[in-house]
Coordinates of C-alpha atoms and ligand atoms in Angstrom, one line a residue:
M1 CA 23.5 -6.2 0.4
P2 CA 20.7 -5.8 -1.8
K3 CA 18.9 -2.2 -2.1
I4 CA 15.0 -2.3 -3.3
G5 CA 13.4 0.8 -3.5
V6 CA 9.6 0.5 -2.0
F7 CA 7.5 3.4 -3.6
D8 CA 4.0 5.4 -3.0
S9 CA 1.9 7.9 -3.5
G10 CA 2.5 9.4 -0.1
I11 CA 3.1 7.6 3.2
G12 CA 1.0 4.3 2.7
G13 CA 3.7 2.3 1.0
L14 CA 4.8 2.3 5.2
S15 CA 2.8 -0.5 5.5
I16 CA 4.7 -2.4 3.6
L17 CA 8.2 -1.6 4.4
D18 CA 7.1 -2.0 7.8
E19 CA 6.6 -5.3 6.3
A20 CA 9.7 -6.1 4.8
F21 CA 11.7 -4.4 7.2
L22 CA 10.6 -7.2 10.0
Q23 CA 10.7 -10.2 6.8
A24 CA 13.5 -9.5 5.1
P25 CA 15.2 -6.7 7.8
S26 CA 19.3 -7.0 6.2
H27 CA 18.2 -5.9 3.4
D28 CA 19.4 -1.7 2.5
Y29 CA 15.5 0.4 1.6
L30 CA 14.9 3.1 -0.7
Y31 CA 11.1 4.8 0.3
L32 CA 9.8 7.5 -2.5
A33 CA 6.9 8.5 -1.2
D34 CA 5.5 10.7 -4.5
S35 CA 3.3 12.9 -1.7
V36 CA 3.3 16.3 -4.0
N37 CA 0.8 14.1 -6.4
A38 CA -0.7 12.6 -3.5
P39 CA -3.8 11.5 -3.7
Y40 CA -3.1 9.0 -6.5
G41 CA -7.2 7.6 -6.7
E42 CA -8.8 9.8 -8.4
Q43 CA -6.1 10.6 -11.5
S44 CA -6.3 9.4 -15.1
S45 CA -5.1 5.5 -15.1
A46 CA -2.4 7.6 -18.6
W47 CA -1.6 10.1 -15.7
V48 CA -0.8 7.3 -12.4
A49 CA 0.7 5.0 -15.4
S50 CA 3.1 7.2 -16.4
R51 CA 4.1 9.2 -12.8
S52 CA 4.5 5.0 -11.9
L53 CA 7.3 4.1 -14.8
Q54 CA 8.9 7.7 -13.9
L55 CA 9.4 7.3 -9.9
C56 CA 10.2 3.6 -10.5
S57 CA 12.9 4.6 -12.9
W58 CA 14.5 6.5 -10.7
L59 CA 14.8 3.9 -8.1
I60 CA 16.5 2.1 -11.0
S61 CA 19.1 4.9 -11.7
Q62 CA 19.9 4.9 -7.9
S63 CA 21.0 1.1 -7.5
C64 CA 18.1 -0.2 -6.7
S65 CA 17.7 -3.9 -8.1
A66 CA 14.2 -4.7 -7.1
V67 CA 11.5 -2.2 -7.0
V68 CA 8.4 -3.1 -4.4
V69 CA 5.5 -1.0 -6.0
A70 CA 3.8 -0.6 -2.7
C71 CA 0.1 1.6 -4.0
N72 CA -2.4 -0.7 -5.4
T73 CA -3.5 2.2 -7.8
A74 CA -0.2 1.7 -8.9
T75 CA 0.1 -1.9 -10.0
A76 CA -3.7 -1.5 -11.3
Q77 CA -2.5 0.7 -13.9
A78 CA 1.0 0.6 -14.4
I79 CA 2.5 -3.2 -13.3
D80 CA 2.5 -5.0 -17.0
Q81 CA 4.0 -1.4 -18.2
I82 CA 6.7 -1.7 -15.6
R83 CA 7.7 -4.6 -15.7
K84 CA 7.9 -4.8 -20.1
K85 CA 10.1 -1.5 -19.5
F86 CA 12.4 -3.3 -17.0
P87 CA 12.5 -7.3 -17.5
Q88 CA 15.9 -7.4 -15.6
I89 CA 15.3 -6.1 -12.0
P90 CA 12.4 -8.6 -10.4
I91 CA 8.9 -6.0 -9.6
I92 CA 6.8 -7.1 -6.8
G93 CA 2.9 -5.6 -6.8
I94 CA 0.0 -5.7 -4.4
E95 CA -3.7 -6.5 -5.2
P96 CA -6.8 -5.8 -3.3
G97 CA -7.2 -10.0 -1.2
I98 CA -10.1 -10.0 -2.5
K99 CA -9.7 -13.9 -3.4
P100 CA -8.3 -14.8 0.2
A101 CA -11.3 -13.3 1.3
A102 CA -13.8 -15.2 -0.5
T103 CA -13.0 -17.6 0.7
L104 CA -12.5 -16.8 4.4
S105 CA -16.0 -14.7 4.1
Q106 CA -18.9 -17.6 5.7
T107 CA -22.0 -15.0 4.5
K108 CA -20.0 -15.0 0.7
K109 CA -20.8 -11.1 0.8
V110 CA -17.4 -8.8 1.5
G111 CA -16.5 -5.2 1.5
V112 CA -13.8 -3.9 -0.7
L113 CA -12.1 -0.1 0.1
A114 CA -9.9 0.7 -2.5
T115 CA -9.4 4.2 -4.7
A116 CA -11.9 4.7 -7.2
S117 CA -8.7 4.1 -10.0
T118 CA -8.0 0.7 -9.0
L119 CA -11.9 0.0 -8.6
Q120 CA -12.2 0.8 -12.8
S121 CA -8.7 -0.2 -13.2
E122 CA -9.0 -3.8 -15.7
K123 CA -6.8 -5.4 -13.6
F124 CA -8.7 -5.1 -10.3
N125 CA -12.4 -6.5 -12.9
A126 CA -10.6 -9.4 -14.3
L127 CA -9.8 -10.5 -10.6
L128 CA -13.8 -9.9 -9.7
A129 CA -14.8 -11.5 -12.4
T130 CA -13.2 -14.7 -11.7
L131 CA -14.8 -14.9 -8.0
L132 CA -18.1 -13.7 -8.8
G133 CA -19.5 -16.8 -8.9
D134 CA -18.7 -17.8 -5.4
C135 CA -19.3 -14.3 -3.5
E136 CA -20.7 -11.3 -3.9
F137 CA -18.3 -7.9 -4.0
I138 CA -19.7 -4.4 -2.0
T139 CA -17.1 -2.3 -4.2
Q140 CA -16.6 1.6 -2.6
A141 CA -14.5 3.7 -3.3
G142 CA -12.4 5.6 -0.4
V143 CA -12.7 9.4 -1.5
G144 CA -11.2 11.5 1.1
L145 CA -9.5 9.1 3.2
V146 CA -6.1 9.5 1.8
P147 CA -5.3 13.2 2.0
L148 CA -6.3 12.6 5.6
I149 CA -4.1 9.6 6.6
E150 CA -1.1 11.3 5.0
T151 CA -1.4 14.6 7.7
G152 CA -0.2 11.4 10.3
D153 CA -3.4 12.4 12.5
L154 CA -5.5 9.2 12.1
Q155 CA -7.7 10.7 15.4
H156 CA -9.3 12.8 12.5
P157 CA -12.9 13.2 13.5
Q158 CA -13.7 13.3 9.7
L159 CA -11.5 9.9 9.4
E160 CA -14.3 8.1 12.0
Q161 CA -16.9 10.3 9.7
L162 CA -15.9 8.6 6.2
L163 CA -15.1 5.2 7.7
I164 CA -19.2 4.9 8.6
Q165 CA -20.3 6.8 5.5
Y166 CA -18.7 3.9 3.6
I167 CA -18.5 0.8 5.9
N168 CA -21.5 0.6 7.8
P169 CA -23.4 -0.1 4.1
M170 CA -21.0 -3.3 3.8
V171 CA -21.9 -4.5 7.0
Q172 CA -25.7 -4.2 6.7
A173 CA -25.3 -6.0 3.8
N174 CA -23.9 -8.4 5.8
A175 CA -20.8 -8.9 4.6
D176 CA -18.6 -10.2 7.3
T177 CA -15.0 -9.5 5.5
L178 CA -13.3 -6.1 4.8
V179 CA -10.5 -5.8 2.0
L180 CA -8.1 -3.1 2.3
G181 CA -7.6 -2.4 -0.8
C182 CA -5.4 0.7 -0.3
T183 CA -2.1 1.3 1.5
H184 CA -3.2 3.8 2.9
Y185 CA -6.0 2.0 5.0
P186 CA -4.6 -0.4 7.1
F187 CA -3.1 2.3 9.4
L188 CA -6.7 2.6 9.7
E189 CA -7.4 -0.7 11.2
P190 CA -7.6 0.0 14.9
L191 CA -10.1 2.6 14.5
I192 CA -11.7 -0.1 11.8
Q193 CA -11.4 -2.4 14.5
K194 CA -13.1 -0.2 17.0
L195 CA -16.0 1.1 14.9
F196 CA -17.1 -2.2 13.7
G197 CA -16.1 -4.8 16.0
L198 CA -14.0 -7.6 15.5
N199 CA -17.1 -9.7 14.3
L200 CA -15.8 -8.0 10.9
H201 CA -12.6 -9.8 9.5
V202 CA -9.9 -7.2 7.8
I203 CA -7.9 -8.0 5.1
N204 CA -4.6 -7.1 4.3
T205 CA -2.6 -8.2 2.2
S206 CA 1.2 -6.5 2.8
S207 CA 2.9 -9.6 4.5
A208 CA 1.6 -12.1 1.3
V209 CA 3.4 -9.8 -0.6
I210 CA 6.6 -9.3 1.7
K211 CA 6.6 -13.3 1.2
Q212 CA 6.4 -13.0 -2.3
M213 CA 9.9 -10.1 -2.3
C214 CA 11.7 -12.4 0.2
R215 CA 11.3 -15.7 -1.9
L216 CA 12.3 -13.3 -5.3
I217 CA 15.7 -11.8 -3.5
P218 CA 16.1 -13.3 -0.7
E219 CA 18.3 -13.2 2.5
A220 CA 22.3 -14.2 2.5
T221 CA 22.6 -14.4 5.7
I222 CA 20.4 -11.6 8.8
S223 CA 22.8 -10.2 10.2
E224 CA 22.0 -6.8 11.4
P225 CA 19.4 -4.7 10.4
G226 CA 20.1 -2.8 7.1
S227 CA 19.6 1.1 6.0
V228 CA 17.1 3.2 4.6
T229 CA 15.8 6.1 3.3
Y230 CA 13.0 8.2 2.7
Y231 CA 12.8 10.3 -0.4
S232 CA 9.9 12.4 -0.4
T233 CA 8.6 15.2 -3.0
Q234 CA 6.9 16.8 -0.7
N235 CA 8.6 17.1 2.7
S236 CA 11.0 14.2 3.9
A237 CA 11.6 15.6 7.6
Q238 CA 8.1 15.0 7.8
L239 CA 8.3 11.8 5.7
E240 CA 11.1 10.4 8.1
T241 CA 8.7 11.2 11.1
L242 CA 5.7 9.6 10.0
A243 CA 7.9 6.8 9.6
K244 CA 9.0 7.0 12.7
Q245 CA 5.5 7.4 14.1
L246 CA 3.9 5.0 12.0
M247 CA 5.7 2.1 11.7
S248 CA 6.2 -0.7 14.8
H249 CA 9.6 -2.5 12.9
Q250 CA 12.4 0.5 12.2
R251 CA 14.3 -0.2 15.0
A252 CA 18.0 -0.2 15.3
R253 CA 17.7 0.5 11.4
Q254 CA 21.0 3.4 9.8
V255 CA 18.1 5.9 9.5
S256 CA 18.7 8.9 6.7
S257 CA 15.6 11.7 4.3
E258 CA 16.0 13.7 1.4
M259 CA 13.6 16.0 -1.2
V260 CA 13.3 14.8 -4.1
A261 CA 12.3 16.5 -7.4
I262 CA 11.1 13.6 -10.1
Ligands
LIG1 N1 -1.7 4.1 -1.2 C1 -2.2 4.0 -3.0 C2 -3.0 1.9 -2.8 O1 -2.8 1.9 -2.2 C3 -2.5 4.7 -3.5 C4 -3.7 5.7 -2.6 C5 -3.6 6.5 -3.4 O2 -3.0 7.7 -3.6 O3 -4.9 7.5 -3.5 O4 -3.7 2.9 -3.8

């Protein structure tokens, strides 16, 4: 079975990995969380690009035959460089789903919650420029959300305060659709729904990303679930515990975890 590498600044990419377990169960996965360096969202573009190249290179050295950049920030700052450096390997990235959001929105007002780095990136702004005639976008950096999500305490009262602070102005401005432009944020979906009701459509592109992965690396035959190894640059036991807690599709998969110094 092919081995697929998946990386993020921390546990955010687990929202993508869970989709991969669902849609492509038989692959073996290596998940790499660079939690010692999270959050990436307020780091410089150059730092994110060079660190992403380093992580990708490490996954390929572990015999991964494809890599999913399960981080909007790393995709925005580094995917072109990664693809250039490793042309022999399929590299799948993730971008905020502003295009489907613009189509779906009735009010033609869309909120975008992402990291400061993603929102400032050339890649995101080039995509935004293609849609500006059709729709108004209210962008907001989710400063402070990632460190709280990294603790795994999704009931933390500060999360609720920050979400109200960031999303309320969007709703007040008549936005009916919210794009989750960071892979950590899907874990906040239940809280967002609780706070803002079902009238706010939430767009999360994890499923589309994994569909693309499946097109590039089809499964031969779906048999037994493959394995997963959780690598962390900070605390692999905690990563394995959080993975079990946060994901729905790990099921009977063979699981291991390891610390790595990269
Ligand atoms: N989960 C990442 C993203 O999708 C990075 C968040 C962060 O580390 O700031 O952007």
